[in-house]
mmCIF file of N, CA and C in Angstrom:
data_model
loop_
_atom_site.group_PDB
_atom_site.id
_atom_site.type_symbol
_atom_site.label_atom_id
_atom_site.label_comp_id
_atom_site.label_asym_id
_atom_site.label_seq_id
_atom_site.Cartn_x
_atom_site.Cartn_y
_atom_site.Cartn_z
ATOM 1 N N MET A 1 0.842 -1.172 0.000
ATOM 2 C CA MET A 1 0.000 0.000 0.000
ATOM 3 C C MET A 1 0.884 1.231 0.000
ATOM 4 N N SER A 2 0.748 2.091 -0.936
ATOM 5 C CA SER A 2 1.616 3.263 -1.022
ATOM 6 C C SER A 2 1.174 4.308 -0.017
ATOM 7 N N GLY A 3 2.155 5.138 0.365
ATOM 8 C CA GLY A 3 1.850 6.220 1.290
ATOM 9 C C GLY A 3 1.831 5.803 2.743
ATOM 10 N N ASN A 4 2.308 4.602 3.059
ATOM 11 C CA ASN A 4 2.367 4.189 4.457
ATOM 12 C C ASN A 4 3.339 5.067 5.221
ATOM 13 N N ARG A 5 3.015 5.396 6.424
ATOM 14 C CA ARG A 5 3.935 6.127 7.275
ATOM 15 C C ARG A 5 4.922 5.124 7.853
ATOM 16 N N PRO A 6 6.160 5.545 8.081
ATOM 17 C CA PRO A 6 7.133 4.638 8.685
ATOM 18 C C PRO A 6 6.602 4.131 10.019
ATOM 19 N N GLY A 7 6.768 2.853 10.277
ATOM 20 C CA GLY A 7 6.358 2.263 11.542
ATOM 21 C C GLY A 7 4.924 1.770 11.566
ATOM 22 N N MET A 8 4.097 2.191 10.630
ATOM 23 C CA MET A 8 2.711 1.734 10.608
ATOM 24 C C MET A 8 2.630 0.470 9.783
ATOM 25 N N ASP A 9 2.263 -0.626 10.436
ATOM 26 C CA ASP A 9 2.209 -1.921 9.780
ATOM 27 C C ASP A 9 0.771 -2.228 9.373
ATOM 28 N N MET A 10 0.514 -2.191 8.093
ATOM 29 C CA MET A 10 -0.838 -2.431 7.606
ATOM 30 C C MET A 10 -1.289 -3.870 7.844
ATOM 31 N N ALA A 11 -0.350 -4.813 7.973
ATOM 32 C CA ALA A 11 -0.729 -6.201 8.260
ATOM 33 C C ALA A 11 -1.409 -6.280 9.622
ATOM 34 N N ALA A 12 -0.890 -5.549 10.588
ATOM 35 C CA ALA A 12 -1.502 -5.536 11.924
ATOM 36 C C ALA A 12 -2.891 -4.918 11.864
ATOM 37 N N LEU A 13 -3.006 -3.825 11.137
ATOM 38 C CA LEU A 13 -4.302 -3.154 11.012
ATOM 39 C C LEU A 13 -5.310 -4.063 10.313
ATOM 40 N N SER A 14 -4.872 -4.740 9.289
ATOM 41 C CA SER A 14 -5.728 -5.677 8.561
ATOM 42 C C SER A 14 -6.167 -6.827 9.461
ATOM 43 N N ALA A 15 -5.249 -7.348 10.259
ATOM 44 C CA ALA A 15 -5.575 -8.451 11.174
ATOM 45 C C ALA A 15 -6.639 -8.020 12.183
ATOM 46 N N LEU A 16 -6.569 -6.781 12.622
ATOM 47 C CA LEU A 16 -7.513 -6.277 13.623
ATOM 48 C C LEU A 16 -8.884 -5.977 13.046
ATOM 49 N N ALA A 17 -8.991 -5.934 11.732
ATOM 50 C CA ALA A 17 -10.264 -5.600 11.086
ATOM 51 C C ALA A 17 -11.296 -6.712 11.207
ATOM 52 N N GLU A 18 -10.854 -7.927 11.480
ATOM 53 C CA GLU A 18 -11.781 -9.069 11.569
ATOM 54 C C GLU A 18 -12.364 -9.095 12.989
ATOM 55 N N PRO A 19 -13.689 -9.161 13.139
ATOM 56 C CA PRO A 19 -14.318 -9.050 14.462
ATOM 57 C C PRO A 19 -13.845 -10.071 15.509
ATOM 58 N N ASN A 20 -13.687 -11.338 15.128
ATOM 59 C CA ASN A 20 -13.225 -12.324 16.118
ATOM 60 C C ASN A 20 -11.813 -12.006 16.597
ATOM 61 N N ARG A 21 -10.963 -11.558 15.681
ATOM 62 C CA ARG A 21 -9.595 -11.222 16.080
ATOM 63 C C ARG A 21 -9.589 -9.995 16.986
ATOM 64 N N MET A 22 -10.453 -9.038 16.700
ATOM 65 C CA MET A 22 -10.543 -7.870 17.574
ATOM 66 C C MET A 22 -11.011 -8.290 18.974
ATOM 67 N N GLN A 23 -11.947 -9.228 19.033
ATOM 68 C CA GLN A 23 -12.411 -9.728 20.339
ATOM 69 C C GLN A 23 -11.283 -10.444 21.079
ATOM 70 N N ILE A 24 -10.466 -11.177 20.355
ATOM 71 C CA ILE A 24 -9.317 -11.853 20.980
ATOM 72 C C ILE A 24 -8.375 -10.805 21.572
ATOM 73 N N VAL A 25 -8.110 -9.752 20.821
ATOM 74 C CA VAL A 25 -7.242 -8.675 21.304
ATOM 75 C C VAL A 25 -7.845 -8.041 22.553
ATOM 76 N N GLU A 26 -9.155 -7.820 22.528
ATOM 77 C CA GLU A 26 -9.825 -7.259 23.712
ATOM 78 C C GLU A 26 -9.637 -8.163 24.929
ATOM 79 N N LEU A 27 -9.772 -9.477 24.735
ATOM 80 C CA LEU A 27 -9.555 -10.421 25.842
ATOM 81 C C LEU A 27 -8.117 -10.348 26.353
ATOM 82 N N LEU A 28 -7.167 -10.307 25.431
ATOM 83 C CA LEU A 28 -5.757 -10.320 25.811
ATOM 84 C C LEU A 28 -5.303 -9.011 26.447
ATOM 85 N N ARG A 29 -6.106 -7.976 26.342
ATOM 86 C CA ARG A 29 -5.788 -6.719 27.041
ATOM 87 C C ARG A 29 -5.725 -6.955 28.545
ATOM 88 N N GLU A 30 -6.520 -7.901 29.003
ATOM 89 C CA GLU A 30 -6.577 -8.193 30.445
ATOM 90 C C GLU A 30 -5.406 -9.052 30.908
ATOM 91 N N GLY A 31 -4.714 -9.687 29.964
ATOM 92 C CA GLY A 31 -3.567 -10.515 30.325
ATOM 93 C C GLY A 31 -3.479 -11.740 29.435
ATOM 94 N N PRO A 32 -2.368 -12.475 29.542
ATOM 95 C CA PRO A 32 -2.142 -13.650 28.690
ATOM 96 C C PRO A 32 -3.179 -14.748 28.918
ATOM 97 N N LEU A 33 -3.486 -15.471 27.843
ATOM 98 C CA LEU A 33 -4.445 -16.580 27.891
ATOM 99 C C LEU A 33 -3.977 -17.705 26.974
ATOM 100 N N THR A 34 -4.459 -18.908 27.255
ATOM 101 C CA THR A 34 -4.210 -20.037 26.359
ATOM 102 C C THR A 34 -5.248 -20.021 25.247
ATOM 103 N N VAL A 35 -4.975 -20.778 24.197
ATOM 104 C CA VAL A 35 -5.925 -20.860 23.086
ATOM 105 C C VAL A 35 -7.261 -21.432 23.575
ATOM 106 N N GLY A 36 -7.202 -22.397 24.482
ATOM 107 C CA GLY A 36 -8.429 -22.984 25.036
ATOM 108 C C GLY A 36 -9.267 -21.972 25.796
ATOM 109 N N GLU A 37 -8.601 -21.139 26.589
ATOM 110 C CA GLU A 37 -9.319 -20.104 27.343
ATOM 111 C C GLU A 37 -9.957 -19.091 26.396
ATOM 112 N N ILE A 38 -9.224 -18.725 25.360
ATOM 113 C CA ILE A 38 -9.758 -17.776 24.377
ATOM 114 C C ILE A 38 -10.965 -18.375 23.670
ATOM 115 N N ALA A 39 -10.837 -19.612 23.234
ATOM 116 C CA ALA A 39 -11.940 -20.291 22.534
ATOM 117 C C ALA A 39 -13.170 -20.370 23.431
ATOM 118 N N ASP A 40 -12.985 -20.756 24.685
ATOM 119 C CA ASP A 40 -14.111 -20.871 25.627
ATOM 120 C C ASP A 40 -14.798 -19.527 25.843
ATOM 121 N N ARG A 41 -14.026 -18.494 26.069
ATOM 122 C CA ARG A 41 -14.610 -17.180 26.377
ATOM 123 C C ARG A 41 -15.346 -16.577 25.189
ATOM 124 N N LEU A 42 -14.900 -16.908 23.978
ATOM 125 C CA LEU A 42 -15.545 -16.342 22.793
ATOM 126 C C LEU A 42 -16.549 -17.289 22.150
ATOM 127 N N GLY A 43 -16.673 -18.499 22.691
ATOM 128 C CA GLY A 43 -17.607 -19.462 22.117
ATOM 129 C C GLY A 43 -17.163 -19.966 20.754
ATOM 130 N N LEU A 44 -15.862 -20.053 20.548
ATOM 131 C CA LEU A 44 -15.307 -20.558 19.293
ATOM 132 C C LEU A 44 -14.806 -21.983 19.501
ATOM 133 N N ARG A 45 -14.705 -22.717 18.404
ATOM 134 C CA ARG A 45 -14.019 -24.006 18.479
ATOM 135 C C ARG A 45 -12.529 -23.716 18.534
ATOM 136 N N GLN A 46 -11.775 -24.597 19.167
ATOM 137 C CA GLN A 46 -10.346 -24.358 19.332
ATOM 138 C C GLN A 46 -9.611 -24.175 17.992
ATOM 139 N N PRO A 47 -9.938 -24.970 16.947
ATOM 140 C CA PRO A 47 -9.259 -24.737 15.664
ATOM 141 C C PRO A 47 -9.520 -23.335 15.085
ATOM 142 N N GLN A 48 -10.731 -22.819 15.285
ATOM 143 C CA GLN A 48 -11.044 -21.455 14.827
ATOM 144 C C GLN A 48 -10.188 -20.440 15.571
ATOM 145 N N ALA A 49 -10.138 -20.586 16.889
ATOM 146 C CA ALA A 49 -9.347 -19.659 17.705
ATOM 147 C C ALA A 49 -7.877 -19.744 17.304
ATOM 148 N N SER A 50 -7.374 -20.946 17.066
ATOM 149 C CA SER A 50 -5.974 -21.123 16.661
ATOM 150 C C SER A 50 -5.692 -20.433 15.336
ATOM 151 N N LYS A 51 -6.638 -20.537 14.408
ATOM 152 C CA LYS A 51 -6.480 -19.896 13.097
ATOM 153 C C LYS A 51 -6.383 -18.377 13.250
ATOM 154 N N HIS A 52 -7.266 -17.806 14.073
ATOM 155 C CA HIS A 52 -7.232 -16.364 14.310
ATOM 156 C C HIS A 52 -5.935 -15.954 15.016
ATOM 157 N N LEU A 53 -5.497 -16.756 15.968
ATOM 158 C CA LEU A 53 -4.259 -16.449 16.684
ATOM 159 C C LEU A 53 -3.048 -16.523 15.765
ATOM 160 N N LYS A 54 -3.096 -17.427 14.795
ATOM 161 C CA LYS A 54 -1.993 -17.515 13.829
ATOM 162 C C LYS A 54 -1.912 -16.226 13.011
ATOM 163 N N VAL A 55 -3.064 -15.723 12.543
ATOM 164 C CA VAL A 55 -3.075 -14.471 11.778
ATOM 165 C C VAL A 55 -2.557 -13.324 12.648
ATOM 166 N N LEU A 56 -3.020 -13.268 13.893
ATOM 167 C CA LEU A 56 -2.565 -12.215 14.806
ATOM 168 C C LEU A 56 -1.066 -12.340 15.083
ATOM 169 N N GLY A 57 -0.588 -13.568 15.191
ATOM 170 C CA GLY A 57 0.843 -13.796 15.409
ATOM 171 C C GLY A 57 1.664 -13.431 14.191
ATOM 172 N N ASP A 58 1.198 -13.845 13.010
ATOM 173 C CA ASP A 58 1.920 -13.537 11.764
ATOM 174 C C ASP A 58 2.004 -12.042 11.509
ATOM 175 N N SER A 59 1.009 -11.296 11.975
ATOM 176 C CA SER A 59 0.999 -9.843 11.768
ATOM 177 C C SER A 59 1.736 -9.111 12.892
ATOM 178 N N GLY A 60 2.201 -9.844 13.890
ATOM 179 C CA GLY A 60 2.975 -9.236 14.965
ATOM 180 C C GLY A 60 2.160 -8.672 16.110
ATOM 181 N N VAL A 61 0.859 -8.921 16.115
ATOM 182 C CA VAL A 61 -0.007 -8.370 17.161
ATOM 183 C C VAL A 61 0.125 -9.156 18.471
ATOM 184 N N VAL A 62 0.248 -10.481 18.365
ATOM 185 C CA VAL A 62 0.401 -11.319 19.560
ATOM 186 C C VAL A 62 1.679 -12.142 19.435
ATOM 187 N N GLU A 63 2.112 -12.633 20.582
ATOM 188 C CA GLU A 63 3.211 -13.592 20.608
ATOM 189 C C GLU A 63 2.810 -14.737 21.520
ATOM 190 N N ALA A 64 3.368 -15.903 21.248
ATOM 191 C CA ALA A 64 3.037 -17.088 22.028
ATOM 192 C C ALA A 64 4.285 -17.590 22.736
ATOM 193 N N LYS A 65 4.058 -18.086 23.948
ATOM 194 C CA LYS A 65 5.138 -18.692 24.722
ATOM 195 C C LYS A 65 4.705 -20.117 25.057
ATOM 196 N N ALA A 66 5.559 -21.081 24.735
ATOM 197 C CA ALA A 66 5.245 -22.472 25.051
ATOM 198 C C ALA A 66 5.489 -22.701 26.539
ATOM 199 N N GLU A 67 4.488 -23.298 27.169
ATOM 200 C CA GLU A 67 4.593 -23.619 28.593
ATOM 201 C C GLU A 67 4.011 -25.016 28.771
ATOM 202 N N ALA A 68 4.886 -25.995 29.041
ATOM 203 C CA ALA A 68 4.492 -27.413 29.082
ATOM 204 C C ALA A 68 3.871 -27.761 27.730
ATOM 205 N N ASN A 69 2.632 -28.232 27.729
ATOM 206 C CA ASN A 69 1.979 -28.592 26.454
ATOM 207 C C ASN A 69 0.990 -27.524 25.991
ATOM 208 N N ARG A 70 1.103 -26.331 26.549
ATOM 209 C CA ARG A 70 0.180 -25.250 26.186
ATOM 210 C C ARG A 70 0.959 -24.085 25.605
ATOM 211 N N ARG A 71 0.239 -23.266 24.852
ATOM 212 C CA ARG A 71 0.817 -22.018 24.329
ATOM 213 C C ARG A 71 0.051 -20.862 24.962
ATOM 214 N N ILE A 72 0.799 -19.984 25.580
ATOM 215 C CA ILE A 72 0.208 -18.827 26.239
ATOM 216 C C ILE A 72 0.380 -17.635 25.289
ATOM 217 N N TYR A 73 -0.736 -16.969 24.965
ATOM 218 C CA TYR A 73 -0.717 -15.839 24.035
ATOM 219 C C TYR A 73 -0.821 -14.532 24.800
ATOM 220 N N LYS A 74 -0.046 -13.551 24.326
ATOM 221 C CA LYS A 74 -0.132 -12.207 24.912
ATOM 222 C C LYS A 74 0.070 -11.179 23.811
ATOM 223 N N LEU A 75 -0.421 -9.971 24.082
ATOM 224 C CA LEU A 75 -0.291 -8.874 23.120
ATOM 225 C C LEU A 75 1.149 -8.373 23.096
ATOM 226 N N ARG A 76 1.585 -7.948 21.931
ATOM 227 C CA ARG A 76 2.865 -7.262 21.779
ATOM 228 C C ARG A 76 2.568 -5.764 21.748
ATOM 229 N N PRO A 77 3.320 -4.953 22.468
ATOM 230 C CA PRO A 77 3.011 -3.520 22.523
ATOM 231 C C PRO A 77 3.367 -2.756 21.245
ATOM 232 N N GLU A 78 4.358 -3.216 20.495
ATOM 233 C CA GLU A 78 4.868 -2.444 19.360
ATOM 234 C C GLU A 78 3.824 -2.078 18.306
ATOM 235 N N PRO A 79 2.967 -3.010 17.865
ATOM 236 C CA PRO A 79 1.983 -2.602 16.847
ATOM 237 C C PRO A 79 1.014 -1.531 17.343
ATOM 238 N N PHE A 80 0.698 -1.569 18.618
ATOM 239 C CA PHE A 80 -0.243 -0.593 19.174
ATOM 240 C C PHE A 80 0.439 0.761 19.365
ATOM 241 N N GLN A 81 1.719 0.741 19.691
ATOM 242 C CA GLN A 81 2.471 1.992 19.777
ATOM 243 C C GLN A 81 2.582 2.634 18.396
ATOM 244 N N ALA A 82 2.834 1.810 17.374
ATOM 245 C CA ALA A 82 2.921 2.323 16.004
ATOM 246 C C ALA A 82 1.577 2.880 15.554
ATOM 247 N N LEU A 83 0.491 2.186 15.883
ATOM 248 C CA LEU A 83 -0.844 2.657 15.521
ATOM 249 C C LEU A 83 -1.152 3.978 16.214
ATOM 250 N N ASP A 84 -0.778 4.087 17.485
ATOM 251 C CA ASP A 84 -1.006 5.324 18.221
ATOM 252 C C ASP A 84 -0.230 6.482 17.596
ATOM 253 N N ALA A 85 1.023 6.238 17.212
ATOM 254 C CA ALA A 85 1.838 7.281 16.575
ATOM 255 C C ALA A 85 1.232 7.690 15.236
ATOM 256 N N TRP A 86 0.741 6.718 14.490
ATOM 257 C CA TRP A 86 0.122 6.987 13.188
ATOM 258 C C TRP A 86 -1.127 7.846 13.364
ATOM 259 N N LEU A 87 -1.959 7.465 14.345
ATOM 260 C CA LEU A 87 -3.175 8.235 14.612
ATOM 261 C C LEU A 87 -2.849 9.633 15.126
ATOM 262 N N ALA A 88 -1.762 9.760 15.875
ATOM 263 C CA ALA A 88 -1.360 11.070 16.393
ATOM 264 C C ALA A 88 -1.075 12.033 15.251
ATOM 265 N N SER A 89 -0.550 11.511 14.139
ATOM 266 C CA SER A 89 -0.284 12.388 12.997
ATOM 267 C C SER A 89 -1.586 12.957 12.443
ATOM 268 N N PHE A 90 -2.655 12.190 12.480
ATOM 269 C CA PHE A 90 -3.962 12.686 12.044
ATOM 270 C C PHE A 90 -4.521 13.689 13.048
ATOM 271 N N ARG A 91 -4.308 13.404 14.331
ATOM 272 C CA ARG A 91 -4.776 14.329 15.362
ATOM 273 C C ARG A 91 -4.141 15.700 15.181
ATOM 274 N N ARG A 92 -2.829 15.716 14.905
ATOM 275 C CA ARG A 92 -2.130 17.003 14.715
ATOM 276 C C ARG A 92 -2.721 17.768 13.537
ATOM 277 N N VAL A 93 -2.970 17.076 12.444
ATOM 278 C CA VAL A 93 -3.540 17.727 11.253
ATOM 279 C C VAL A 93 -4.921 18.289 11.580
ATOM 280 N N MET A 94 -5.740 17.497 12.259
ATOM 281 C CA MET A 94 -7.097 17.954 12.586
ATOM 282 C C MET A 94 -7.066 19.125 13.560
ATOM 283 N N GLU A 95 -6.168 19.083 14.546
ATOM 284 C CA GLU A 95 -6.067 20.198 15.485
ATOM 285 C C GLU A 95 -5.654 21.476 14.761
ATOM 286 N N GLU A 96 -4.729 21.342 13.806
ATOM 287 C CA GLU A 96 -4.302 22.500 13.029
ATOM 288 C C GLU A 96 -5.475 23.055 12.218
ATOM 289 N N ARG A 97 -6.266 22.171 11.645
ATOM 290 C CA ARG A 97 -7.428 22.624 10.864
ATOM 291 C C ARG A 97 -8.447 23.322 11.750
ATOM 292 N N TYR A 98 -8.680 22.780 12.953
ATOM 293 C CA TYR A 98 -9.617 23.425 13.873
ATOM 294 C C TYR A 98 -9.088 24.790 14.310
ATOM 295 N N ASP A 99 -7.767 24.882 14.539
ATOM 296 C CA ASP A 99 -7.176 26.168 14.906
ATOM 297 C C ASP A 99 -7.367 27.179 13.780
ATOM 298 N N ASN A 100 -7.155 26.742 12.535
ATOM 299 C CA ASN A 100 -7.351 27.629 11.385
ATOM 300 C C ASN A 100 -8.805 28.062 11.272
ATOM 301 N N LEU A 101 -9.729 27.143 11.515
ATOM 302 C CA LEU A 101 -11.153 27.480 11.487
ATOM 303 C C LEU A 101 -11.479 28.482 12.588
ATOM 304 N N ASP A 102 -10.922 28.253 13.765
ATOM 305 C CA ASP A 102 -11.108 29.184 14.882
ATOM 306 C C ASP A 102 -10.658 30.594 14.507
ATOM 307 N N ASP A 103 -9.464 30.682 13.926
ATOM 308 C CA ASP A 103 -8.927 31.988 13.508
ATOM 309 C C ASP A 103 -9.855 32.648 12.490
ATOM 310 N N TYR A 104 -10.313 31.865 11.528
ATOM 311 C CA TYR A 104 -11.198 32.380 10.479
ATOM 312 C C TYR A 104 -12.509 32.900 11.087
ATOM 313 N N LEU A 105 -13.079 32.120 12.001
ATOM 314 C CA LEU A 105 -14.337 32.540 12.636
ATOM 315 C C LEU A 105 -14.154 33.806 13.458
ATOM 316 N N ARG A 106 -13.015 33.925 14.132
ATOM 317 C CA ARG A 106 -12.741 35.151 14.904
ATOM 318 C C ARG A 106 -12.668 36.360 13.968
ATOM 319 N N LYS A 107 -12.018 36.173 12.815
ATOM 320 C CA LYS A 107 -11.923 37.262 11.838
ATOM 321 C C LYS A 107 -13.304 37.661 11.346
ATOM 322 N N LEU A 108 -14.146 36.667 11.053
ATOM 323 C CA LEU A 108 -15.515 36.970 10.606
ATOM 324 C C LEU A 108 -16.289 37.716 11.673
ATOM 325 N N GLN A 109 -16.159 37.287 12.926
ATOM 326 C CA GLN A 109 -16.862 37.975 14.018
ATOM 327 C C GLN A 109 -16.373 39.398 14.163
ATOM 328 N N GLY A 110 -15.084 39.612 13.964
ATOM 329 C CA GLY A 110 -14.514 40.965 14.051
ATOM 330 C C GLY A 110 -15.042 41.850 12.951
ATOM 331 N N LYS A 111 -15.250 41.308 11.758
ATOM 332 C CA LYS A 111 -15.778 42.097 10.626
ATOM 333 C C LYS A 111 -17.232 42.465 10.859
ATOM 334 N N ASP A 112 -17.987 41.554 11.495
ATOM 335 C CA ASP A 112 -19.409 41.830 11.763
ATOM 336 C C ASP A 112 -19.564 42.974 12.757
ATOM 337 N N ARG A 113 -18.623 43.133 13.650
ATOM 338 C CA ARG A 113 -18.711 44.171 14.683
ATOM 339 C C ARG A 113 -18.346 45.540 14.139
ATOM 340 N N SER A 114 -17.575 45.589 13.046
ATOM 341 C CA SER A 114 -17.160 46.897 12.546
ATOM 342 C C SER A 114 -18.192 47.535 11.656
#
């Protein structure tokens, strides 16, 4: 995708666009979970949850740690930090536009008074 800002990973954003994966991310905000716990909490079959976790892992959103015969999944902070920085660039542009609008409206009000 052209025009990407440095540090913004569109694969992570794409992975988050799917509702089940977003729900998994919401669950993992509270802390690490196994695939079984994720499947149970979301009412998914374990293979479905594993498939979603693979996409999230491949995009860098989650990481897994093997513990005995289980895999514990947790969120990685980097994609969310990059997303926040990317969104901040839009916030700056919008704030500048609102400031310009404010200035313009003040000028109009000043002309009405004269």
